[in-house]
């Protein structure tokens, strides 16, 4: 596929969806032209609010993201640009790690297509993994940067909160919403997986189902353990705004009816305000970009080292380690110093 780079970029900046979709495909396929275009677009990014939505398979992420996108679109106006106010625009990135649980994702996508189709202010993209999850995380970060540069006010990133790669994807976000639901048996699991540690907002979805109260209680006690010295639940009207430390609010939602969605939108905005006023946004971006660059550098260095220099030697070292002749750390040292006999 050959596309003129400048027209690709200019069309995307002008709001063209066809070229936007085309670039996302280039990026997903790790096409070099995708990276070139991203490089040109990157200076236009940094304005969108990035919201990560994660939770166990079937907890209702897709349904909730669909509702939230519609709500934001219909109720929020962008800050004035030329004196006029415009409804916000929303991009949705659904990350499907092609897990055996992905059945629900298809259903979710169908719901979305019915509800949101035809609204030019909403753009939906599914990212499927074609191989390593690490690759998916990389492609997703880049896709989010493209959507940000393309001018969307919000980018909602939906991912199953199952493993390291998903946590990595969520770290791209400014605000992370972790979804639990009764009847999945995932309450304790979520806490164990450390997924609560990345939560800025906690949602108990499917609050219409029995057991929702129990899920709520489990989350409340988990949060109170994490924030012992502070009042656990911010008062209803505050939702954490103005507190020196952000305490993740816990919200009850019924995504299928939209109950609780306005509160969620308010909490997201509250967290956004908190990030801006506390300096936390700058700190987070700094930490995130540093670790992202270190990781990219690491990947490149390893690939180069193995490719240009020590592919065979690496295999030899690996064999020696497996035969218990050399300890792995020493083996790597010897490889780097080229002292492997
Ligand atoms: N009762 C009830 N059911 C819900 C609610 N929200 C979602 N569901 C249902 O739960 C099922 C899963 O919803 P999805 O939105 O596909 O969940 P998901 O977390 O995106 O699923 P995966 O993408 O497969 O991980 C669907 O049958 C939804 O209709 C809710 O608030 N109450
Ligand atoms: Mg889904």
XYZ file of C-alpha atoms and ligand atoms in Angstrom:
374
model
C 0.000 0.000 0.000
C 1.522 3.284 -1.017
C 0.045 6.538 0.148
C 1.520 9.999 -0.162
C 2.711 10.727 3.349
C 1.837 14.410 3.408
C -1.655 13.969 2.065
C -2.193 11.141 4.558
C -1.204 13.368 7.466
C -3.022 16.477 6.205
C -6.216 14.577 5.579
C -6.121 13.107 9.062
C -5.573 16.547 10.585
C -8.527 17.788 8.536
C -10.701 15.098 10.132
C -10.845 12.544 7.316
C -11.918 9.166 8.707
C -10.900 7.109 5.711
C -7.255 8.153 5.965
C -7.365 7.828 9.740
C -8.471 4.198 9.447
C -5.826 3.614 6.807
C -3.032 4.915 9.040
C -4.218 2.817 11.975
C -3.932 -0.243 9.760
C -0.397 0.730 8.728
C 0.489 1.092 12.403
C -1.116 -2.191 13.341
C 0.931 -3.912 10.634
C 4.098 -2.203 11.830
C 4.516 -0.645 8.375
C 7.417 1.861 8.274
C 5.192 4.491 6.653
C 2.914 4.299 9.673
C 5.773 5.380 11.895
C 6.705 8.207 9.491
C 3.142 9.532 9.565
C 2.949 9.203 13.341
C 6.126 11.206 13.621
C 4.544 14.050 11.627
C 1.319 13.859 13.630
C 2.905 13.613 17.058
C 3.369 17.382 17.617
C -0.414 17.734 17.294
C -1.072 15.255 20.104
C -1.278 15.875 23.829
C -4.707 17.500 23.991
C -7.073 14.544 24.337
C -8.089 13.079 27.664
C -7.187 9.390 27.578
C -9.425 7.086 29.587
C -8.521 3.422 30.106
C -11.412 1.069 30.830
C -10.405 -2.323 32.116
C -11.938 -5.235 33.966
C -12.596 -8.947 33.835
C -14.018 -10.559 30.696
C -17.771 -10.096 30.576
C -17.863 -7.384 33.250
C -19.605 -5.101 30.765
C -16.741 -2.966 29.469
C -18.028 -2.679 25.905
C -21.552 -1.859 27.027
C -20.242 0.762 29.428
C -17.828 2.321 26.928
C -20.672 2.579 24.445
C -22.897 4.324 26.983
C -20.163 6.599 28.206
C -19.199 7.677 24.687
C -22.805 8.545 23.909
C -23.191 10.440 27.176
C -20.002 12.477 26.747
C -20.943 13.267 23.186
C -24.428 14.483 24.084
C -23.638 16.339 27.283
C -20.174 17.833 27.117
C -19.003 20.847 25.186
C -15.428 21.596 24.280
C -13.861 24.719 25.724
C -14.453 27.611 23.353
C -12.121 27.792 20.399
C -13.514 30.610 18.309
C -16.233 31.740 20.660
C -18.420 28.825 19.603
C -18.844 25.685 21.666
C -18.795 22.279 20.060
C -19.908 18.918 21.399
C -16.894 16.823 22.359
C -15.731 14.075 20.021
C -14.903 10.577 21.225
C -12.649 7.846 19.842
C -12.913 4.302 21.140
C -10.053 1.835 20.921
C -11.121 -1.686 21.798
C -8.163 -3.933 22.450
C -9.035 -7.536 21.912
C -6.201 -9.809 22.888
C -7.923 -12.644 20.993
C -8.395 -14.513 24.206
C -10.840 -17.397 24.506
C -13.120 -14.901 26.276
C -13.471 -12.573 23.332
C -16.979 -13.786 22.520
C -18.446 -10.914 24.477
C -16.412 -8.383 22.564
C -18.218 -9.254 19.375
C -21.548 -8.704 21.079
C -20.311 -5.432 22.508
C -19.199 -4.271 19.097
C -22.581 -5.100 17.664
C -24.308 -3.047 20.351
C -22.008 -0.160 19.567
C -22.591 -0.283 15.865
C -26.331 -0.048 16.420
C -26.203 2.791 18.933
C -23.360 4.928 17.747
C -23.325 4.349 14.001
C -23.804 7.471 11.980
C -22.512 9.873 14.608
C -19.551 11.621 12.950
C -18.256 12.649 16.375
C -17.549 9.063 17.385
C -14.873 6.850 15.892
C -14.454 3.196 16.836
C -11.439 1.016 16.222
C -10.714 -2.544 17.299
C -7.107 -3.584 17.723
C -6.538 -7.291 17.347
C -3.360 -8.958 18.400
C -1.439 -10.620 15.615
C 1.229 -12.266 17.672
C 2.989 -11.006 20.742
C 0.987 -9.039 23.290
C 3.932 -6.699 23.635
C 3.402 -5.771 19.984
C -0.233 -5.078 20.701
C 0.668 -2.734 23.534
C 3.066 -0.857 21.268
C 0.560 -0.577 18.418
C -2.156 0.560 20.826
C -0.037 3.377 22.279
C 0.700 4.582 18.755
C -2.954 4.325 17.706
C -3.938 6.404 20.729
C -1.356 9.035 19.781
C -2.776 9.190 16.259
C -6.348 9.622 17.560
C -5.184 12.305 19.968
C -3.443 14.167 17.137
C -6.530 13.739 14.955
C -8.303 15.996 17.438
C -10.610 13.746 19.441
C -11.508 15.241 22.833
C -11.628 11.845 24.537
C -9.981 8.544 23.667
C -11.546 5.605 25.500
C -9.334 2.522 25.563
C -11.100 -0.739 26.398
C -8.997 -3.715 27.384
C -9.470 -6.913 29.364
C -7.592 -6.521 32.624
C -5.949 -9.874 32.435
C -2.200 -9.565 32.246
C 0.935 -7.507 32.059
C 0.410 -6.324 28.490
C -3.060 -5.048 29.345
C -1.764 -3.222 32.377
C 0.853 -1.725 30.052
C -1.890 -0.541 27.689
C -3.822 1.016 30.526
C -0.762 2.952 31.664
C -1.112 5.017 28.494
C -4.299 6.493 29.980
C -4.657 9.587 32.132
C -7.659 8.169 33.951
C -8.041 4.449 34.536
C -11.472 3.014 35.255
C -11.513 -0.524 36.661
C -14.794 -2.376 36.273
C -16.024 -5.133 38.531
C -19.333 -6.919 38.396
C -21.136 -9.380 40.620
C -21.257 -13.022 39.670
C -17.906 -13.272 37.940
C -15.981 -14.478 40.960
C -13.323 -11.981 39.991
C -13.485 -9.672 42.993
C -10.653 -11.202 44.902
C -8.798 -11.979 41.711
C -8.799 -8.341 40.651
C -7.358 -7.304 43.977
C -4.725 -10.014 43.777
C -3.716 -9.086 40.266
C -2.854 -5.639 41.509
C -5.336 -4.153 39.111
C -6.771 -2.043 41.910
C -3.460 -0.277 42.230
C -3.862 1.221 38.800
C -7.489 2.281 39.374
C -8.371 5.977 39.503
C -12.069 5.205 39.475
C -13.753 1.949 40.465
C -17.025 0.889 38.948
C -19.355 -1.840 40.122
C -21.249 -2.576 36.941
C -24.384 -4.721 36.738
C -25.645 -3.106 39.927
C -29.079 -4.388 38.966
C -27.940 -7.945 39.714
C -27.920 -9.669 43.103
C -24.513 -9.657 44.736
C -23.664 -6.106 43.618
C -23.719 -4.907 47.231
C -21.191 -7.543 48.144
C -18.858 -6.537 45.302
C -19.178 -2.936 46.457
C -18.250 -3.877 50.031
C -15.216 -5.874 48.928
C -13.952 -2.917 46.901
C -14.628 -0.467 49.724
C -12.603 -2.487 52.181
C -9.802 -2.960 49.627
C -9.647 0.788 49.064
C -9.761 1.560 52.786
C -6.780 -0.743 53.255
C -4.921 1.175 50.582
C -5.775 4.587 52.040
C -5.854 4.005 55.801
C -5.213 7.537 56.999
C -7.832 9.217 54.871
C -11.562 9.261 54.685
C -12.335 6.397 52.389
C -15.266 7.601 50.378
C -15.148 11.160 49.155
C -18.410 12.935 49.818
C -20.919 12.665 47.015
C -20.571 16.251 45.850
C -16.788 16.244 45.830
C -15.887 13.019 44.046
C -12.329 13.498 45.100
C -11.888 17.001 43.689
C -9.706 19.265 45.753
C -8.344 16.500 47.942
C -4.558 16.515 48.210
C -4.528 12.848 47.362
C -6.863 11.259 44.879
C -8.961 8.570 46.519
C -10.567 6.364 43.880
C -14.329 6.799 44.109
C -16.434 3.646 43.841
C -19.479 4.052 41.613
C -22.463 1.798 41.051
C -23.461 1.573 37.413
C -25.945 -0.304 35.253
C -24.350 -0.019 31.831
C -27.302 -1.604 30.044
C -29.674 1.188 31.155
C -27.147 3.994 31.568
C -27.804 4.374 35.299
C -24.772 5.884 36.999
C -23.126 6.938 33.739
C -23.506 10.688 34.470
C -21.707 10.119 37.808
C -18.950 8.263 36.002
C -18.538 11.107 33.500
C -18.390 13.542 36.407
C -15.792 11.449 38.219
C -13.668 11.284 35.058
C -13.804 15.046 34.748
C -13.029 15.375 38.447
C -9.959 13.210 38.030
C -8.912 15.190 34.993
C -9.142 18.394 37.034
C -7.198 16.774 39.852
C -4.433 15.724 37.430
C -4.185 19.243 36.021
C -4.239 21.149 39.297
C -2.020 18.832 41.354
C 0.797 18.548 38.833
C 0.185 14.814 38.790
C -0.470 14.842 35.052
C 3.023 16.064 34.292
C 4.519 13.578 36.746
C 2.578 10.688 35.261
C 3.472 11.581 31.696
C 7.086 11.872 32.665
C 7.164 8.472 34.349
C 5.197 6.837 31.568
C 7.275 8.248 28.710
C 10.515 7.414 30.470
C 9.551 3.794 30.988
C 8.131 3.562 27.489
C 11.316 4.896 25.929
C 13.489 2.687 28.086
C 11.453 -0.286 27.019
C 11.624 0.611 23.324
C 15.342 1.142 23.639
C 15.711 -2.192 25.394
C 13.741 -4.010 22.687
C 15.819 -2.423 19.939
C 19.128 -3.098 21.636
C 18.314 -6.738 22.249
C 17.125 -7.203 18.664
C 20.237 -5.535 17.284
C 22.619 -7.388 19.532
C 21.139 -10.747 18.590
C 20.842 -9.884 14.943
C 24.159 -8.201 14.188
C 26.349 -9.940 16.583
C 25.546 -12.723 18.917
C 22.637 -14.808 17.663
C 24.648 -18.024 17.646
C 26.503 -17.136 20.806
C 23.218 -16.472 22.556
C 21.988 -19.928 21.639
C 25.229 -21.384 22.901
C 24.939 -19.475 26.174
C 21.345 -20.590 26.565
C 22.412 -24.194 26.129
C 25.093 -23.816 28.804
C 22.559 -22.295 31.177
C 20.107 -25.126 30.559
C 22.878 -27.642 31.180
C 23.522 -25.853 34.495
C 27.092 -25.021 33.583
C 26.711 -21.254 33.767
C 24.314 -19.219 35.833
C 22.068 -16.970 33.623
C 23.326 -13.620 34.911
C 26.912 -14.650 34.362
C 26.018 -15.986 30.917
C 24.642 -12.581 29.891
C 27.688 -10.818 31.282
C 29.970 -13.092 29.288
C 27.876 -12.542 26.164
C 28.101 -8.775 26.465
C 31.836 -8.870 27.163
C 32.263 -11.364 24.328
C 34.079 -13.677 26.703
C 32.128 -16.806 26.032
C 34.637 -19.464 25.177
N -27.638 -7.186 34.027
C -26.691 -6.468 33.428
N -26.013 -6.974 32.387
C -25.058 -6.226 31.816
C -24.733 -4.922 32.273
N -23.723 -4.435 31.516
C -23.425 -5.382 30.622
N -24.226 -6.474 30.776
C -24.229 -7.721 29.993
O -23.041 -8.440 30.234
C -22.617 -9.122 29.046
C -21.176 -8.760 28.714
O -21.133 -7.385 28.335
P -19.943 -6.779 27.500
O -20.168 -5.306 27.440
O -19.768 -7.491 26.208
O -18.721 -7.118 28.461
P -17.154 -6.974 28.181
O -16.538 -6.733 29.505
O -16.924 -5.973 27.121
O -16.784 -8.417 27.656
P -15.406 -8.861 26.947
O -15.075 -7.801 25.921
O -15.741 -10.186 26.352
O -14.396 -8.971 28.029
C -23.608 -8.737 27.977
O -24.570 -9.754 27.857
C -24.227 -7.459 28.496
O -25.540 -7.243 28.015
C -25.477 -4.401 33.389
O -25.281 -3.292 33.865
N -26.428 -5.225 33.935
Mg -15.811 -6.055 25.323
